Tab-separated table of C-alpha atoms and ligand atoms in Angstrom:
chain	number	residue	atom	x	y	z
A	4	UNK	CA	0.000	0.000	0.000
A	5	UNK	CA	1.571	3.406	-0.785
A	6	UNK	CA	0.693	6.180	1.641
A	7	UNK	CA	0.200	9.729	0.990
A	8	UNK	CA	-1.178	12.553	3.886
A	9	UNK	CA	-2.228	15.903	4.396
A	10	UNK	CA	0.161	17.258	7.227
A	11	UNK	CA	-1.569	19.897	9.574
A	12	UNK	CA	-2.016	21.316	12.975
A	13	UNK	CA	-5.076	21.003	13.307
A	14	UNK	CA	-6.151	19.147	10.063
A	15	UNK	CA	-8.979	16.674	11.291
A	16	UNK	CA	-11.405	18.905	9.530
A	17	UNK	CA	-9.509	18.912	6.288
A	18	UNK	CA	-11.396	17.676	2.993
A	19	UNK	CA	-8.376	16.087	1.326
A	20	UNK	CA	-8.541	12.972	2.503
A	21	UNK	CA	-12.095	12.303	0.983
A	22	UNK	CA	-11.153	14.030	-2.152
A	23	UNK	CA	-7.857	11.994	-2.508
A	24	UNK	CA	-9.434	8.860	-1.913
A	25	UNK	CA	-12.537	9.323	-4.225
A	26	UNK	CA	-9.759	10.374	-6.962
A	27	UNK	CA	-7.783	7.254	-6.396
A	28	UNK	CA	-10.921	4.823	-6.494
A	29	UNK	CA	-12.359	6.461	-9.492
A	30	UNK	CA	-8.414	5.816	-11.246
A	31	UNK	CA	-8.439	2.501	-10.087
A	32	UNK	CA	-5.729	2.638	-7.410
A	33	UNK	CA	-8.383	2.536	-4.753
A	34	UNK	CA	-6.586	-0.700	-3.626
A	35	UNK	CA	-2.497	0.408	-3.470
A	36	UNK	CA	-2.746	4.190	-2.356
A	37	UNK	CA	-4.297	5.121	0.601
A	38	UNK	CA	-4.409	9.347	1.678
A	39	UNK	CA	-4.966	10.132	5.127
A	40	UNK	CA	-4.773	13.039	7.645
A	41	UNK	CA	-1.944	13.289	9.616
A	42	UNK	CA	-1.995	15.863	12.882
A	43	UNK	CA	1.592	17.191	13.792
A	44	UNK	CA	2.794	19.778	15.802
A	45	UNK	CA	5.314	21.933	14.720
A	46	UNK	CA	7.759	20.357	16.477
A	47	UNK	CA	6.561	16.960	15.227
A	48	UNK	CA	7.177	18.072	11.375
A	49	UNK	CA	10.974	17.622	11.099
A	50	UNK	CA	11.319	13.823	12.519
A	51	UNK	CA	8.336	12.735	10.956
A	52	UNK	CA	8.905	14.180	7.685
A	53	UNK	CA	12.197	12.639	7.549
A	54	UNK	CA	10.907	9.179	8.495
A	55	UNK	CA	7.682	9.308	6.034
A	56	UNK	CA	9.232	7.434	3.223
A	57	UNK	CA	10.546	4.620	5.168
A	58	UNK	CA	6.592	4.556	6.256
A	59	UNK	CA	5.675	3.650	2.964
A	60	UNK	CA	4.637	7.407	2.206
A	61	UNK	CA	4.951	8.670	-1.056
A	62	UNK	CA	3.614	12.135	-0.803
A	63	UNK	CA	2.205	14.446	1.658
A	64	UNK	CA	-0.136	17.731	1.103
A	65	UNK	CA	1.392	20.474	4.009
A	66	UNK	CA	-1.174	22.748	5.827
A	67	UNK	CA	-1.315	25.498	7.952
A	68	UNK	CA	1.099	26.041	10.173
A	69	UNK	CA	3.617	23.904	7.934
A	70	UNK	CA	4.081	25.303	4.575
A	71	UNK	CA	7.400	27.255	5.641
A	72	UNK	CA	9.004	25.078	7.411
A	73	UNK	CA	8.039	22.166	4.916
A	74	UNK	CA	10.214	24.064	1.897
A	75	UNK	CA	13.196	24.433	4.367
A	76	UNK	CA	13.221	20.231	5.061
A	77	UNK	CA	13.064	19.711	1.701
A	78	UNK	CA	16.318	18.618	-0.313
A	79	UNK	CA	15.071	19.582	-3.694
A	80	UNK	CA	12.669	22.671	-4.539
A	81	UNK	CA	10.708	23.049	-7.808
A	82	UNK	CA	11.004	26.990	-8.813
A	83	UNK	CA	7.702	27.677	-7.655
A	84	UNK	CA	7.875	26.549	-4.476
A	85	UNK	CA	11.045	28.477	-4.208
A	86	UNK	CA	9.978	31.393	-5.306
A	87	UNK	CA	6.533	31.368	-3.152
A	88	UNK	CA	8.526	30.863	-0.140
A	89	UNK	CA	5.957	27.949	0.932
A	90	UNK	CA	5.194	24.281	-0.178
A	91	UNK	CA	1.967	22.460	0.208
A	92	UNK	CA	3.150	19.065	-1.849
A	93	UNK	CA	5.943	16.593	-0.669
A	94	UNK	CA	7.443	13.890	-2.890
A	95	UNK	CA	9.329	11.059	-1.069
A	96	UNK	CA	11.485	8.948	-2.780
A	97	UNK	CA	15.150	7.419	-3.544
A	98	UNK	CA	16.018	8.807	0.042
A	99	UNK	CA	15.319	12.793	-0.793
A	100	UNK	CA	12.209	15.422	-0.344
A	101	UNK	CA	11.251	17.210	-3.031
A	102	UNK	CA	9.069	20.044	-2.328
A	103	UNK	CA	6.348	22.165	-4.770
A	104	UNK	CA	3.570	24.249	-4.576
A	105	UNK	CA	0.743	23.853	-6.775
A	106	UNK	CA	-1.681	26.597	-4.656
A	107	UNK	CA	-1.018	29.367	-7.133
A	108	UNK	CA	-1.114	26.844	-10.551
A	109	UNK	CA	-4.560	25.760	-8.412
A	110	UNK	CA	-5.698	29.233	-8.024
A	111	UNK	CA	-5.141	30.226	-11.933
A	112	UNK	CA	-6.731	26.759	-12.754
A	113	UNK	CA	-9.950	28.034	-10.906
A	114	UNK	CA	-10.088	31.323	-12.469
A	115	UNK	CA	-13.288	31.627	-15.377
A	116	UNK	CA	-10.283	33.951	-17.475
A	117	UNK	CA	-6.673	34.721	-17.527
A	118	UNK	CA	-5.861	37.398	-15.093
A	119	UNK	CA	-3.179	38.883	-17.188
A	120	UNK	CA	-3.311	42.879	-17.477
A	121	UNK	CA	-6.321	42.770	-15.031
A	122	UNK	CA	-6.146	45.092	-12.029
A	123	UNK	CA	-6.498	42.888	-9.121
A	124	UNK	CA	-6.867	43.093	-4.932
A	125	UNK	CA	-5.146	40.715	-3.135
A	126	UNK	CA	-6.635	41.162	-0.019
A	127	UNK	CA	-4.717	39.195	3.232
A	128	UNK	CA	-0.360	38.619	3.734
A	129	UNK	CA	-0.375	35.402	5.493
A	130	UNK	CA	0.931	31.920	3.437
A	131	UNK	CA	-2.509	31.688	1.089
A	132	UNK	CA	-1.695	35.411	-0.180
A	133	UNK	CA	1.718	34.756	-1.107
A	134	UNK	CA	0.650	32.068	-3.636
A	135	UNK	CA	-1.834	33.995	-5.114
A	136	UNK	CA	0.202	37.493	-5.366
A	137	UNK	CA	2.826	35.347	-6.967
A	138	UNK	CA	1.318	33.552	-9.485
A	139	UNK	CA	-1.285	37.048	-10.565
A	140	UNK	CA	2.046	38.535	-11.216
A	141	UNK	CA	3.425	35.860	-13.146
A	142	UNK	CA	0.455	36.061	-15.611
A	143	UNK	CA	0.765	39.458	-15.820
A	144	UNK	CA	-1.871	40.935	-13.509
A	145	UNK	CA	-1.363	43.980	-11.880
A	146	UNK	CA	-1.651	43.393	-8.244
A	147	UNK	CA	-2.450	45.791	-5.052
A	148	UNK	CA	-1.685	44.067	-1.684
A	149	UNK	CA	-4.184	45.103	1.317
A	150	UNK	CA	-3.867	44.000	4.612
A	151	UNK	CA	-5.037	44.682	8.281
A	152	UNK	CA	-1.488	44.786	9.086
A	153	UNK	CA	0.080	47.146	6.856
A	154	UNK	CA	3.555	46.332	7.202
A	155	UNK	CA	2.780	42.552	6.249
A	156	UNK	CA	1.614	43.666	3.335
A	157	UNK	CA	4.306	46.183	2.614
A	158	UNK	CA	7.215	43.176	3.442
A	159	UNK	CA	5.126	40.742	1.287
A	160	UNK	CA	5.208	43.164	-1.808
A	161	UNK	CA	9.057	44.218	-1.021
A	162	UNK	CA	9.637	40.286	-1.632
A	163	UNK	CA	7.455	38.917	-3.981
A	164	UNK	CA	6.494	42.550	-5.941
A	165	UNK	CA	2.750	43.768	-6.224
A	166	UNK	CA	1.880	47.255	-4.356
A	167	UNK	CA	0.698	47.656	-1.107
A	168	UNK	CA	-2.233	49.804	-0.330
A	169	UNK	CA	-3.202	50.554	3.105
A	170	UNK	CA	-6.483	52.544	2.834
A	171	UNK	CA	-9.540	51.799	4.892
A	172	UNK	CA	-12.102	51.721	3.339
A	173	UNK	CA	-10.844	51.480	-0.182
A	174	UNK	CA	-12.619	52.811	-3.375
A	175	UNK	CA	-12.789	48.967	-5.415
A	176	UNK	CA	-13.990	50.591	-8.527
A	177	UNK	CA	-10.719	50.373	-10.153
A	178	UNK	CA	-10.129	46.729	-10.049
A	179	UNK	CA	-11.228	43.874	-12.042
A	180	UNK	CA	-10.632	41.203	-9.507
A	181	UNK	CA	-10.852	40.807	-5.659
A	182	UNK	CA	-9.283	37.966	-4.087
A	183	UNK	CA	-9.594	37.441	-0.515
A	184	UNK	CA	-6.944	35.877	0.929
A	185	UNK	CA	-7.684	36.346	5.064
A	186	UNK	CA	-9.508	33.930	6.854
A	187	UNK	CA	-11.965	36.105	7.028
A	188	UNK	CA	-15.479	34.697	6.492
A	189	UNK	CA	-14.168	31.326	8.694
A	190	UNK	CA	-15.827	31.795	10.987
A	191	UNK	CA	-19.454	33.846	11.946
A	192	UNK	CA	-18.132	37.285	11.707
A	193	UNK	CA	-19.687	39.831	9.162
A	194	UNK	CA	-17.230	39.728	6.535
A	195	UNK	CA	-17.914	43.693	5.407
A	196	UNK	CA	-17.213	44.283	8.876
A	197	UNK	CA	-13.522	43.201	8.231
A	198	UNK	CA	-12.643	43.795	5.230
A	199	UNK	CA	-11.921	47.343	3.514
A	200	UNK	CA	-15.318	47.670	1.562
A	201	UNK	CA	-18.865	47.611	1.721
A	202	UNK	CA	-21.589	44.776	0.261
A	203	UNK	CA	-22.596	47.978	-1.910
A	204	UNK	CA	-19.555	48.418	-3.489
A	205	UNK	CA	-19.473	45.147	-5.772
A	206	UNK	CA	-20.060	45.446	-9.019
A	207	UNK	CA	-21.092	42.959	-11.753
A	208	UNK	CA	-17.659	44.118	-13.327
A	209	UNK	CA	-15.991	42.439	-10.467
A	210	UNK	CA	-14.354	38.899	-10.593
A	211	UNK	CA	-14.627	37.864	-6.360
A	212	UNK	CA	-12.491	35.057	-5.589
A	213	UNK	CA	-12.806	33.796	-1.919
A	214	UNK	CA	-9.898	31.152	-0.698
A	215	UNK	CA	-11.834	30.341	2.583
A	216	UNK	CA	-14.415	27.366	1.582
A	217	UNK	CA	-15.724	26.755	5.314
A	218	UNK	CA	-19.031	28.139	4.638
A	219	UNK	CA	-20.001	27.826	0.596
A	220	UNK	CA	-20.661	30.258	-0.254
A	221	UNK	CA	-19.213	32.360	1.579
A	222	UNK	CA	-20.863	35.791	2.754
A	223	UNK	CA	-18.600	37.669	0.220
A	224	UNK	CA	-19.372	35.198	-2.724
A	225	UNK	CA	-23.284	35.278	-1.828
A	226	UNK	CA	-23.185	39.278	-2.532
A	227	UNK	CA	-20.744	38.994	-5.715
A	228	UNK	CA	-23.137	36.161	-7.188
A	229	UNK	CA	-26.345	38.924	-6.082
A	230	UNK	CA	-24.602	42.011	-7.799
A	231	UNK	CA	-23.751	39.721	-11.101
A	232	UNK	CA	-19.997	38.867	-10.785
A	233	UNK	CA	-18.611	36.377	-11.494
A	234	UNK	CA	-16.970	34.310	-8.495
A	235	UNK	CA	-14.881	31.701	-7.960
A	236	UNK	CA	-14.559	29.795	-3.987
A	237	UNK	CA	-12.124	28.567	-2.176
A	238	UNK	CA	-13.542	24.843	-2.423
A	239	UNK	CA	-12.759	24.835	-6.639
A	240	UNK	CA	-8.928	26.496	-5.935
A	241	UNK	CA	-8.538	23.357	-3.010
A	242	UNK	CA	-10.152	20.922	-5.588
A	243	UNK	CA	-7.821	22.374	-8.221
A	244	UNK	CA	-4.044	21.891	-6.129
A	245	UNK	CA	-5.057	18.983	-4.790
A	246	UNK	CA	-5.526	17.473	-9.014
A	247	UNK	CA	-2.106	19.138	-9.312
A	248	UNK	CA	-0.509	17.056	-6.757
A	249	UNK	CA	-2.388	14.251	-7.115
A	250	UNK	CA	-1.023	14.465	-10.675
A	251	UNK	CA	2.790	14.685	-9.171
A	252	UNK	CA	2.301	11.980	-6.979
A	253	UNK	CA	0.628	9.188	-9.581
A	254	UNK	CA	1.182	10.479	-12.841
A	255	UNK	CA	-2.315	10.277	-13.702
A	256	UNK	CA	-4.787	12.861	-15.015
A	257	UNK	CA	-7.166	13.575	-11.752
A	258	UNK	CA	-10.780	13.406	-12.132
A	259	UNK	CA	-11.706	16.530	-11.238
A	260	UNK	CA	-15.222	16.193	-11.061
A	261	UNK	CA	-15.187	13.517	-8.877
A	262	UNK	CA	-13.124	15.675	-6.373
A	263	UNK	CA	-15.378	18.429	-6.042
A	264	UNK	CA	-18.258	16.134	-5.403
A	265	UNK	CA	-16.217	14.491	-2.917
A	266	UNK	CA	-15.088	17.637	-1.320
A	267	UNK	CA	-18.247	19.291	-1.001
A	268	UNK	CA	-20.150	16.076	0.333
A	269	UNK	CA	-16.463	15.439	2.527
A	270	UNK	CA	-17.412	11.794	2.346
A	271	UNK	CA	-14.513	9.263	3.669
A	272	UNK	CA	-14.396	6.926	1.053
B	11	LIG	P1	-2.515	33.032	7.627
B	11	LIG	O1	-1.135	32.858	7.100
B	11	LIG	O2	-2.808	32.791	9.057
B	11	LIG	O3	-2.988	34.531	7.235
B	11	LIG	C1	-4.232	35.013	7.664
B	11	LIG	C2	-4.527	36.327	6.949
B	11	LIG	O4	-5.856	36.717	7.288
B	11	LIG	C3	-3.610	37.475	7.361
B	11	LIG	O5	-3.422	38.322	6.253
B	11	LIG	C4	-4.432	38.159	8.454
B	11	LIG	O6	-4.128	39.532	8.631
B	11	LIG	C5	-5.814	38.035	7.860
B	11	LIG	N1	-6.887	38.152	8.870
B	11	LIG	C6	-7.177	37.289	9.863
B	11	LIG	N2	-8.236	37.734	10.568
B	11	LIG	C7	-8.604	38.915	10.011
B	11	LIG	C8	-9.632	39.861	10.298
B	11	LIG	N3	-10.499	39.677	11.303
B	11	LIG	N4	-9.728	40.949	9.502
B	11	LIG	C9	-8.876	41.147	8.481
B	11	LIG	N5	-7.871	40.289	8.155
B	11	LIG	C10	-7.744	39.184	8.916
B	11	LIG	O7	-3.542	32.072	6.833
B	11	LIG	P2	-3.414	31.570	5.317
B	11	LIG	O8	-2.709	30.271	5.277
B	11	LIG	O9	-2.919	32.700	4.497
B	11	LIG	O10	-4.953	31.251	4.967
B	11	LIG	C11	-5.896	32.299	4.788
B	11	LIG	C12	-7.249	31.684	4.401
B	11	LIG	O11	-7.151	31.039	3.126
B	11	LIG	C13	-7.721	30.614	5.379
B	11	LIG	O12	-9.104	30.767	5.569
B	11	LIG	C14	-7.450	29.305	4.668
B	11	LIG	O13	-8.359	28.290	5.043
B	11	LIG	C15	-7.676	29.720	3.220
B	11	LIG	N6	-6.925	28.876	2.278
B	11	LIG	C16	-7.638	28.222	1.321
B	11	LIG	C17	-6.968	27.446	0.404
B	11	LIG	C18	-7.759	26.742	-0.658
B	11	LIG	O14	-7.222	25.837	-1.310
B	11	LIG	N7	-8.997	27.125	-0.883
B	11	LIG	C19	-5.579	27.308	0.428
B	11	LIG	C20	-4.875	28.003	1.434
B	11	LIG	C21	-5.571	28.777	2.349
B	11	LIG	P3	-3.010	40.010	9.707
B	11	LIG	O15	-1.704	39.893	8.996
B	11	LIG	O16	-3.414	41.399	10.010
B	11	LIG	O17	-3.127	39.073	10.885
């Protein structure tokens, strides 16, 4: 049986394992892969990491609070994952980690149209936002960074490029695309409460893309889909890296259908 895990602290809530596990039934390898969920502290990642491949594990997805300290175990980076700063996809094998990131190929995968030359909010600075500045400015978007804390923002930006914008509330007419990138909407709080705009000032212009998928949809997706955007939630962008590194992992073309279902109806198959 060949292992592969989603890494997290916590990460008993996490979808992947039903998603992974529908994927590799509906591919046929239902019977020699297995994906589970594997809590670890922070001080848990290095010795287990190192050990995972004499487990049997092939791969591992890396959560929050991981995705840092999973590129700096790693022995081998792919560019991305380099340039990021982060990794969310392991590879085990021939005694060596390789390390990736497929959250910002997942987030342009999700996206109804290419981003290039659009003017687009990134709103957040934590791990998610660094993905998804990266790869807007990599197809060419141009990309304002908000954030409650300014100077995360501002240090983001100074590393990965985008400009920062600090003011509160914010005139959103200008852009083409809103991407929230806080954890904002997680949990009950009033989302326009938090963030640096009103409900009112969506447009049907707008593209709203919202990473969080703990409520779908989300309070900011249920006003872009009112107004007449278009929208895109943070359950497609998790269905989307997840295909990307199931793809690393078995060299097979992920049914991506089958993953959302999976995902949404978080059955443990
Ligand atoms: P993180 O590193 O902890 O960053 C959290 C971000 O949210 C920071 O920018 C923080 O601002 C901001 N924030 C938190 N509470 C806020 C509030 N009340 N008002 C305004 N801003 C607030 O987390 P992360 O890893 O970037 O993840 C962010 C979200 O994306 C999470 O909900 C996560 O589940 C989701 N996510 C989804 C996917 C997916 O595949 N769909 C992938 C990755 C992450 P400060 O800097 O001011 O604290």
């Amino acid at each position: 049986m060949k292992r592969l895990a989603v890494l997290g602290h916590p990460v008993a809530h996490s979808r992947s394992p039903a998603m992974h596990n529908a994927a590799l039934a509906e591919l046929g390898l239902g019977g020699e892969w297995r994906y589970e969920a594997i809590d670890l502290a922070p001080d848990e990642l290095e010795p287990r990491v190192r050990a995972m491949e004499g487990e049997g594990v092939a791969g591992a997805n890396v959560t929050v609070p991981h995705k840092g300290a999973a590129l700096s175990l790693a022995d081998t980076l792919s560019e991305t994952a380099r340039e990021i700063g982060a990794a969310n996809t392991l590879s085990f094998a021939a005694g060596e980690i390789h390390a990736d990131n497929t959250d910002a190929q997942g987030l342009l995968d999700a996206l109804p149209t290419s981003p290039a030359g659009k003017r687009s909010l990134v709103l957040g600075a934590g791990g998610a936002a660094r993905a998804v500045v990266w790869a807007l400015l990599r197809e060419g978007a141009e990309v304002d960074v908000w954030n409650r804390t300014p100077s995360r923002a501002q240090h983001l930006c100074e590393e990965l490029g985008g400009r920062p914008v600090e003011s509160n509330p914010m005139d959103i007419r200008f852009y083409d695309l809103i991407v929230n990138s806080t954890s904002v909407g997680l949990r009950d709080e009033d989302t326009f409460a938090e963030l640096p705009f009103a409900a009112s000032d969506l447009e049907a212009k707008h593209t709203v893309v919202d990473l969080v998928y703990s409520g779908c949809p989300s309070q900011l997706l249920t006003i872009a889909a009112h107004v007449g955007a278009s929208y895109v939630g943070g359950l497609e962008i998790l269905v989307r890296q997840g295909a990307l590194s199931l793809e690393i992992w078995t060299g097979r073309s992920a049914p991506l259908d089958v993953m959302r279902d999976a995902a949404r109806a978080r059955r443990r198959i």
